[in-house]
Amino acid sequence: MSFQLKILRRGRSVWGGSSPILYVWLLGLVLRTLHLVLSSDNPLLYMPVLDEKYYVDMGKIISAGHWEGGNGVFFMDPLYGYFLGLVFLVFGYNLTVVRLVQILIDSFSVVLINMIGTRIWNRKTGLVASLLYAVYPVSLFYSLLILKTTLTISMLLCFTVLLIRSLERKGLFNWYALGLFGGLLTFLRGNMVLLIPLTIFLIPVYRPAGWTGFSRKCLLVALGFFSLLLVKGLRNLAVSGEFVLLNSQAGRLFYSCNNPHNLTGRYRVPEFARPGPITSEKDFHEEAERRTGTSLSSDEVSRYWIM
């Protein structure tokens, strides 16, 4: 397959020649830093609300030594809270430092995009793609928000690099590591669970092999993935008595966007719930129990609002 040969072609250097990607990376770093400087007088940067406040509070709890990340089931994706907890632990509570770290992470995404484009097609493609991302205004905007967007993009790019590496090499450990990383990504966004069936589908498409080799790779990907999910499930069981593998807000988000009184398809909290993530989750739980007339677990509440 011609496309397979392009993906698996070796010997390309991301930093080869005069290293133009270095200048693209510097451009991305300068633009993001300049955006932070020009936005420094914006009072909204210092008043986290809604999801930002939830993650900041979670980061404070974790940096104080409570590594379980609070009480109750993780109803929101927890990894970004742990990221903030680590930054607060090392540098103290300073949202400007968080934004500087995110600027560095987002600037590194420029390099990752170049690596992927170079491996999949050629060096020019990788350079153009990385340049487009370096100057992409939406990326600059999100790098200043105390939200998981920047970290999610970078980790998804890392997953793609690891996937290409796994396709190129014959060793089986890379597939287990890929599953682990996929499981870690679900700690940032629950819908990243879709990466696993897509990865399994990709294996025979780009690297045809016998049934034995294919089944081993699938098994290792699944094993790595569920190893990480098991960690979350055991944590939820320990602090709440509920064994929940994924975050439990799926039903609340689905109903908020798709209920009969919301014709926009956008996220809008119904009348019986308050807007904050913690208060909204509590209100949805109470409303589900009121409507069913029975006590429900977090997982049951989520399924109720989906059904």
mmCIF file of C-alpha atoms in Angstrom:
data_model
loop_
_atom_site.group_PDB
_atom_site.id
_atom_site.type_symbol
_atom_site.label_atom_id
_atom_site.label_comp_id
_atom_site.label_asym_id
_atom_site.label_seq_id
_atom_site.Cartn_x
_atom_site.Cartn_y
_atom_site.Cartn_z
ATOM 1 C CA MET A 1 0.000 0.000 0.000
ATOM 2 C CA SER A 2 1.457 3.360 -1.017
ATOM 3 C CA PHE A 3 0.058 5.191 1.984
ATOM 4 C CA GLN A 4 1.470 2.558 4.297
ATOM 5 C CA LEU A 5 4.929 3.054 2.790
ATOM 6 C CA LYS A 6 4.674 6.800 3.367
ATOM 7 C CA ILE A 7 3.715 6.309 7.004
ATOM 8 C CA LEU A 8 6.411 3.752 7.688
ATOM 9 C CA ARG A 9 9.226 5.411 5.762
ATOM 10 C CA ARG A 10 12.257 5.864 8.002
ATOM 11 C CA GLY A 11 15.223 8.155 8.158
ATOM 12 C CA ARG A 12 13.533 11.554 8.202
ATOM 13 C CA SER A 13 14.962 14.050 10.643
ATOM 14 C CA VAL A 14 12.597 16.560 12.211
ATOM 15 C CA TRP A 15 15.501 18.841 13.074
ATOM 16 C CA GLY A 16 17.524 18.212 9.904
ATOM 17 C CA GLY A 17 19.137 20.860 7.674
ATOM 18 C CA SER A 18 18.915 24.373 9.055
ATOM 19 C CA SER A 19 16.224 23.235 11.511
ATOM 20 C CA PRO A 20 13.402 25.506 10.282
ATOM 21 C CA ILE A 21 11.073 23.923 12.825
ATOM 22 C CA LEU A 22 13.152 25.608 15.535
ATOM 23 C CA TYR A 23 12.108 29.011 14.178
ATOM 24 C CA VAL A 24 8.487 27.927 13.883
ATOM 25 C CA TRP A 25 8.567 26.736 17.487
ATOM 26 C CA LEU A 26 10.081 30.051 18.597
ATOM 27 C CA LEU A 27 7.392 31.912 16.657
ATOM 28 C CA GLY A 28 4.668 29.941 18.434
ATOM 29 C CA LEU A 29 6.304 30.524 21.809
ATOM 30 C CA VAL A 30 6.706 34.281 21.224
ATOM 31 C CA LEU A 31 3.132 34.737 19.989
ATOM 32 C CA ARG A 32 1.668 32.895 22.991
ATOM 33 C CA THR A 33 3.855 34.788 25.435
ATOM 34 C CA LEU A 34 2.961 38.097 23.797
ATOM 35 C CA HIS A 35 -0.716 37.172 24.016
ATOM 36 C CA LEU A 36 -0.298 36.590 27.753
ATOM 37 C CA VAL A 37 1.464 39.940 28.222
ATOM 38 C CA LEU A 38 -1.188 41.845 26.271
ATOM 39 C CA SER A 39 -3.954 40.106 28.235
ATOM 40 C CA SER A 40 -2.391 40.604 31.667
ATOM 41 C CA ASP A 41 -4.788 43.451 32.570
ATOM 42 C CA ASN A 42 -7.864 41.348 31.830
ATOM 43 C CA PRO A 43 -9.582 40.800 35.221
ATOM 44 C CA LEU A 44 -11.247 37.607 33.944
ATOM 45 C CA LEU A 45 -7.852 35.884 34.042
ATOM 46 C CA TYR A 46 -7.826 36.161 37.822
ATOM 47 C CA MET A 47 -11.421 35.154 38.559
ATOM 48 C CA PRO A 48 -11.847 31.477 37.662
ATOM 49 C CA VAL A 49 -15.503 30.454 37.381
ATOM 50 C CA LEU A 50 -17.464 27.268 36.591
ATOM 51 C CA ASP A 51 -15.114 24.551 35.253
ATOM 52 C CA GLU A 52 -12.036 26.694 35.856
ATOM 53 C CA LYS A 53 -12.946 27.120 39.519
ATOM 54 C CA TYR A 54 -13.660 23.407 39.888
ATOM 55 C CA TYR A 55 -10.215 22.462 38.565
ATOM 56 C CA VAL A 56 -8.424 25.171 40.554
ATOM 57 C CA ASP A 57 -10.090 23.971 43.771
ATOM 58 C CA MET A 58 -9.210 20.381 42.913
ATOM 59 C CA GLY A 59 -5.612 21.387 42.250
ATOM 60 C CA LYS A 60 -5.428 23.065 45.649
ATOM 61 C CA ILE A 61 -6.781 19.942 47.346
ATOM 62 C CA ILE A 62 -4.229 17.725 45.599
ATOM 63 C CA SER A 63 -1.289 20.073 46.251
ATOM 64 C CA ALA A 64 -2.237 20.051 49.942
ATOM 65 C CA GLY A 65 -1.483 16.330 50.035
ATOM 66 C CA HIS A 66 -4.931 14.850 49.410
ATOM 67 C CA TRP A 67 -3.934 12.760 46.407
ATOM 68 C CA GLU A 68 -7.340 11.109 46.150
ATOM 69 C CA GLY A 69 -8.537 14.409 44.658
ATOM 70 C CA GLY A 70 -11.537 14.968 46.907
ATOM 71 C CA ASN A 71 -14.556 12.985 47.987
ATOM 72 C CA GLY A 72 -17.042 11.211 45.775
ATOM 73 C CA VAL A 73 -16.889 9.757 42.297
ATOM 74 C CA PHE A 74 -14.935 11.680 39.667
ATOM 75 C CA PHE A 75 -17.824 13.172 37.707
ATOM 76 C CA MET A 76 -15.455 15.387 35.691
ATOM 77 C CA ASP A 77 -12.265 14.214 34.000
ATOM 78 C CA PRO A 78 -9.654 14.400 36.795
ATOM 79 C CA LEU A 79 -6.243 14.509 35.118
ATOM 80 C CA TYR A 80 -6.202 18.277 34.589
ATOM 81 C CA GLY A 81 -6.866 18.739 38.310
ATOM 82 C CA TYR A 82 -3.801 16.605 39.043
ATOM 83 C CA PHE A 83 -1.808 18.654 36.545
ATOM 84 C CA LEU A 84 -2.761 21.838 38.425
ATOM 85 C CA GLY A 85 -2.016 20.138 41.733
ATOM 86 C CA LEU A 86 1.517 19.347 40.565
ATOM 87 C CA VAL A 87 2.086 22.930 39.340
ATOM 88 C CA PHE A 88 0.755 24.360 42.622
ATOM 89 C CA LEU A 89 2.903 21.948 44.622
ATOM 90 C CA VAL A 90 6.089 22.980 42.814
ATOM 91 C CA PHE A 91 5.464 26.707 42.245
ATOM 92 C CA GLY A 92 2.714 27.586 44.717
ATOM 93 C CA TYR A 93 -0.718 28.877 43.842
ATOM 94 C CA ASN A 94 -0.075 31.166 40.881
ATOM 95 C CA LEU A 95 -2.309 31.075 37.817
ATOM 96 C CA THR A 96 0.225 33.015 35.769
ATOM 97 C CA VAL A 97 2.706 30.174 36.247
ATOM 98 C CA VAL A 98 0.019 27.707 35.098
ATOM 99 C CA ARG A 99 -0.471 29.766 31.944
ATOM 100 C CA LEU A 100 3.275 29.912 31.299
ATOM 101 C CA VAL A 101 3.493 26.120 31.642
ATOM 102 C CA GLN A 102 0.562 25.738 29.250
ATOM 103 C CA ILE A 103 2.268 28.094 26.792
ATOM 104 C CA LEU A 104 5.337 25.847 26.852
ATOM 105 C CA ILE A 105 3.174 22.757 26.363
ATOM 106 C CA ASP A 106 1.228 24.311 23.493
ATOM 107 C CA SER A 107 4.439 25.499 21.856
ATOM 108 C CA PHE A 108 5.750 21.933 22.019
ATOM 109 C CA SER A 109 2.613 20.857 20.152
ATOM 110 C CA VAL A 110 4.071 22.753 17.183
ATOM 111 C CA VAL A 111 7.021 20.346 17.231
ATOM 112 C CA LEU A 112 4.757 17.305 17.603
ATOM 113 C CA ILE A 113 2.660 18.372 14.615
ATOM 114 C CA ASN A 114 5.834 18.747 12.583
ATOM 115 C CA MET A 115 6.962 15.262 13.603
ATOM 116 C CA ILE A 116 3.632 13.707 12.613
ATOM 117 C CA GLY A 117 3.392 15.562 9.302
ATOM 118 C CA THR A 118 6.978 14.664 8.419
ATOM 119 C CA ARG A 119 6.501 10.975 9.192
ATOM 120 C CA ILE A 120 3.143 10.638 7.461
ATOM 121 C CA TRP A 121 3.980 12.661 4.338
ATOM 122 C CA ASN A 122 7.153 14.764 4.054
ATOM 123 C CA ARG A 123 9.172 17.503 5.729
ATOM 124 C CA LYS A 124 7.454 20.338 3.876
ATOM 125 C CA THR A 125 4.024 19.102 4.950
ATOM 126 C CA GLY A 126 5.135 18.864 8.562
ATOM 127 C CA LEU A 127 6.577 22.371 8.466
ATOM 128 C CA VAL A 128 3.456 23.944 6.924
ATOM 129 C CA ALA A 129 1.169 22.167 9.405
ATOM 130 C CA SER A 130 3.273 23.262 12.363
ATOM 131 C CA LEU A 131 3.389 26.857 11.085
ATOM 132 C CA LEU A 132 -0.403 26.955 10.792
ATOM 133 C CA TYR A 133 -0.764 25.772 14.372
ATOM 134 C CA ALA A 134 1.917 28.164 15.643
ATOM 135 C CA VAL A 135 -0.137 31.167 14.466
ATOM 136 C CA TYR A 136 -3.597 29.669 15.101
ATOM 137 C CA PRO A 137 -5.503 32.296 17.170
ATOM 138 C CA VAL A 138 -7.796 29.773 18.904
ATOM 139 C CA SER A 139 -4.766 27.914 20.240
ATOM 140 C CA LEU A 140 -3.367 31.162 21.648
ATOM 141 C CA PHE A 141 -6.713 31.859 23.320
ATOM 142 C CA TYR A 142 -7.053 28.476 25.010
ATOM 143 C CA SER A 143 -3.470 28.416 26.285
ATOM 144 C CA LEU A 144 -4.476 31.152 28.777
ATOM 145 C CA LEU A 145 -7.590 29.404 30.087
ATOM 146 C CA ILE A 146 -7.404 27.220 33.183
ATOM 147 C CA LEU A 147 -9.012 24.377 31.274
ATOM 148 C CA LYS A 148 -7.860 21.012 29.942
ATOM 149 C CA THR A 149 -7.929 21.977 26.244
ATOM 150 C CA THR A 150 -4.215 22.704 25.775
ATOM 151 C CA LEU A 151 -3.104 19.618 27.677
ATOM 152 C CA THR A 152 -5.577 17.441 25.769
ATOM 153 C CA ILE A 153 -4.267 18.584 22.385
ATOM 154 C CA SER A 154 -0.646 17.934 23.324
ATOM 155 C CA MET A 155 -1.362 14.511 24.807
ATOM 156 C CA LEU A 156 -3.456 13.499 21.789
ATOM 157 C CA LEU A 157 -0.540 14.463 19.543
ATOM 158 C CA CYS A 158 1.785 12.400 21.760
ATOM 159 C CA PHE A 159 -0.607 9.468 21.390
ATOM 160 C CA THR A 160 -0.428 9.853 17.594
ATOM 161 C CA VAL A 161 3.386 9.875 17.680
ATOM 162 C CA LEU A 162 3.361 6.739 19.837
ATOM 163 C CA LEU A 163 0.881 5.094 17.452
ATOM 164 C CA ILE A 164 3.156 5.764 14.461
ATOM 165 C CA ARG A 165 6.093 4.415 16.457
ATOM 166 C CA SER A 166 4.115 1.270 17.283
ATOM 167 C CA LEU A 167 3.223 0.771 13.613
ATOM 168 C CA GLU A 168 6.880 1.121 12.621
ATOM 169 C CA ARG A 169 8.393 -1.266 15.152
ATOM 170 C CA LYS A 170 7.941 -4.989 15.579
ATOM 171 C CA GLY A 171 8.071 -5.087 19.387
ATOM 172 C CA LEU A 172 4.847 -5.728 21.284
ATOM 173 C CA PHE A 173 5.555 -3.534 24.333
ATOM 174 C CA ASN A 174 4.776 -0.380 22.346
ATOM 175 C CA TRP A 175 1.187 -1.593 21.958
ATOM 176 C CA TYR A 176 0.788 -2.025 25.711
ATOM 177 C CA ALA A 177 2.246 1.468 26.249
ATOM 178 C CA LEU A 178 -0.176 2.789 23.653
ATOM 179 C CA GLY A 179 -3.097 1.282 25.570
ATOM 180 C CA LEU A 180 -1.819 2.809 28.810
ATOM 181 C CA PHE A 181 -1.563 6.214 27.170
ATOM 182 C CA GLY A 182 -5.040 5.854 25.714
ATOM 183 C CA GLY A 183 -6.362 5.085 29.186
ATOM 184 C CA LEU A 184 -4.573 8.158 30.530
ATOM 185 C CA LEU A 185 -6.226 10.296 27.857
ATOM 186 C CA THR A 186 -9.674 9.256 29.123
ATOM 187 C CA PHE A 187 -8.672 10.928 32.404
ATOM 188 C CA LEU A 188 -8.631 14.176 30.381
ATOM 189 C CA ARG A 189 -11.686 13.558 28.199
ATOM 190 C CA GLY A 190 -13.959 10.573 28.632
ATOM 191 C CA ASN A 191 -14.787 10.445 24.913
ATOM 192 C CA MET A 192 -11.149 9.515 24.221
ATOM 193 C CA VAL A 193 -12.288 5.954 24.876
ATOM 194 C CA LEU A 194 -13.090 5.944 21.134
ATOM 195 C CA LEU A 195 -9.350 5.968 20.394
ATOM 196 C CA ILE A 196 -9.074 2.306 21.344
ATOM 197 C CA PRO A 197 -11.459 0.805 18.734
ATOM 198 C CA LEU A 198 -10.052 3.217 16.135
ATOM 199 C CA THR A 199 -6.512 2.084 16.976
ATOM 200 C CA ILE A 200 -7.487 -1.571 16.731
ATOM 201 C CA PHE A 201 -9.098 -0.868 13.357
ATOM 202 C CA LEU A 202 -5.904 0.840 12.173
ATOM 203 C CA ILE A 203 -3.578 -2.086 12.921
ATOM 204 C CA PRO A 204 -4.567 -4.402 10.032
ATOM 205 C CA VAL A 205 -5.193 -1.482 7.646
ATOM 206 C CA TYR A 206 -1.651 -0.086 7.732
ATOM 207 C CA ARG A 207 0.344 -3.102 8.857
ATOM 208 C CA PRO A 208 -1.248 -6.297 7.517
ATOM 209 C CA ALA A 209 -0.266 -9.301 9.615
ATOM 210 C CA GLY A 210 -1.465 -12.729 10.539
ATOM 211 C CA TRP A 211 -4.332 -13.278 12.917
ATOM 212 C CA THR A 212 -1.989 -14.220 15.758
ATOM 213 C CA GLY A 213 0.035 -11.011 15.538
ATOM 214 C CA PHE A 214 -3.082 -8.886 15.213
ATOM 215 C CA SER A 215 -4.796 -10.503 18.214
ATOM 216 C CA ARG A 216 -1.697 -10.045 20.389
ATOM 217 C CA LYS A 217 -1.504 -6.349 19.587
ATOM 218 C CA CYS A 218 -5.229 -5.880 20.257
ATOM 219 C CA LEU A 219 -4.933 -7.723 23.555
ATOM 220 C CA LEU A 220 -1.984 -5.601 24.683
ATOM 221 C CA VAL A 221 -3.732 -2.338 23.723
ATOM 222 C CA ALA A 222 -6.863 -3.383 25.621
ATOM 223 C CA LEU A 223 -4.832 -4.604 28.607
ATOM 224 C CA GLY A 224 -2.948 -1.309 28.885
ATOM 225 C CA PHE A 225 -6.144 0.690 28.472
ATOM 226 C CA PHE A 226 -8.136 -1.154 31.132
ATOM 227 C CA SER A 227 -5.152 -1.121 33.515
ATOM 228 C CA LEU A 228 -5.492 2.665 33.737
ATOM 229 C CA LEU A 229 -9.273 2.588 33.940
ATOM 230 C CA LEU A 230 -9.011 0.092 36.794
ATOM 231 C CA VAL A 231 -6.976 2.642 38.764
ATOM 232 C CA LYS A 232 -9.800 5.155 38.488
ATOM 233 C CA GLY A 233 -12.415 2.542 39.322
ATOM 234 C CA LEU A 234 -10.572 1.465 42.457
ATOM 235 C CA ARG A 235 -10.083 5.079 43.511
ATOM 236 C CA ASN A 236 -13.815 5.772 43.115
ATOM 237 C CA LEU A 237 -14.623 2.602 45.047
ATOM 238 C CA ALA A 238 -12.282 3.567 47.873
ATOM 239 C CA VAL A 239 -13.648 7.077 48.397
ATOM 240 C CA SER A 240 -17.329 6.589 47.543
ATOM 241 C CA GLY A 241 -18.141 2.897 47.548
ATOM 242 C CA GLU A 242 -19.017 3.055 43.803
ATOM 243 C CA PHE A 243 -16.923 1.262 41.197
ATOM 244 C CA VAL A 244 -17.088 3.716 38.263
ATOM 245 C CA LEU A 245 -14.534 3.435 35.459
ATOM 246 C CA LEU A 246 -15.351 6.632 33.536
ATOM 247 C CA ASN A 247 -16.515 10.040 34.720
ATOM 248 C CA SER A 248 -20.188 10.149 35.691
ATOM 249 C CA GLN A 249 -21.261 13.463 34.131
ATOM 250 C CA ALA A 250 -22.033 12.038 30.678
ATOM 251 C CA GLY A 251 -25.781 11.879 31.306
ATOM 252 C CA ARG A 252 -25.912 15.406 32.699
ATOM 253 C CA LEU A 253 -24.057 16.845 29.700
ATOM 254 C CA PHE A 254 -26.142 14.845 27.236
ATOM 255 C CA TYR A 255 -29.441 15.989 28.723
ATOM 256 C CA SER A 256 -28.322 19.615 29.053
ATOM 257 C CA CYS A 257 -27.570 19.737 25.320
ATOM 258 C CA ASN A 258 -30.436 17.577 24.059
ATOM 259 C CA ASN A 259 -33.459 18.048 26.318
ATOM 260 C CA PRO A 260 -36.802 19.103 24.723
ATOM 261 C CA HIS A 261 -36.491 22.658 26.073
ATOM 262 C CA ASN A 262 -33.108 23.223 24.471
ATOM 263 C CA LEU A 263 -33.421 23.488 20.704
ATOM 264 C CA THR A 264 -29.921 24.911 20.168
ATOM 265 C CA GLY A 265 -27.905 21.757 20.839
ATOM 266 C CA ARG A 266 -25.544 23.840 22.963
ATOM 267 C CA TYR A 267 -24.845 23.237 26.614
ATOM 268 C CA ARG A 268 -27.577 24.891 28.699
ATOM 269 C CA VAL A 269 -28.490 23.863 32.227
ATOM 270 C CA PRO A 270 -32.236 23.120 32.653
ATOM 271 C CA GLU A 271 -34.345 25.068 35.128
ATOM 272 C CA PHE A 272 -34.043 22.558 37.966
ATOM 273 C CA ALA A 273 -30.224 22.803 38.071
ATOM 274 C CA ARG A 274 -27.727 25.494 38.996
ATOM 275 C CA PRO A 275 -24.892 26.358 36.552
ATOM 276 C CA GLY A 276 -21.773 25.418 38.589
ATOM 277 C CA PRO A 277 -20.374 21.928 37.872
ATOM 278 C CA ILE A 278 -20.602 20.687 41.484
ATOM 279 C CA THR A 279 -24.016 22.213 42.168
ATOM 280 C CA SER A 280 -25.311 21.108 38.771
ATOM 281 C CA GLU A 281 -24.182 17.526 39.352
ATOM 282 C CA LYS A 282 -25.900 17.538 42.745
ATOM 283 C CA ASP A 283 -29.128 18.998 41.335
ATOM 284 C CA PHE A 284 -29.246 16.448 38.512
ATOM 285 C CA HIS A 285 -28.742 13.659 41.027
ATOM 286 C CA GLU A 286 -31.546 14.904 43.267
ATOM 287 C CA GLU A 287 -33.911 15.438 40.321
ATOM 288 C CA ALA A 288 -33.289 11.930 38.998
ATOM 289 C CA GLU A 289 -34.040 10.451 42.423
ATOM 290 C CA ARG A 290 -37.153 12.610 42.736
ATOM 291 C CA ARG A 291 -38.467 11.462 39.360
ATOM 292 C CA THR A 292 -37.722 7.780 39.932
ATOM 293 C CA GLY A 293 -38.658 7.757 43.605
ATOM 294 C CA THR A 294 -35.599 5.710 44.502
ATOM 295 C CA SER A 295 -32.010 6.159 45.652
ATOM 296 C CA LEU A 296 -29.558 6.079 42.726
ATOM 297 C CA SER A 297 -25.799 5.723 42.375
ATOM 298 C CA SER A 298 -23.808 8.217 40.296
ATOM 299 C CA ASP A 299 -23.592 5.771 37.416
ATOM 300 C CA GLU A 300 -27.343 5.114 37.542
ATOM 301 C CA VAL A 301 -28.062 8.845 37.507
ATOM 302 C CA SER A 302 -25.914 9.278 34.404
ATOM 303 C CA ARG A 303 -27.698 6.418 32.626
ATOM 304 C CA TYR A 304 -31.086 7.861 33.631
ATOM 305 C CA TRP A 305 -30.427 11.192 31.915
ATOM 306 C CA ILE A 306 -29.132 9.481 28.777
ATOM 307 C CA MET A 307 -32.162 7.190 28.529
#
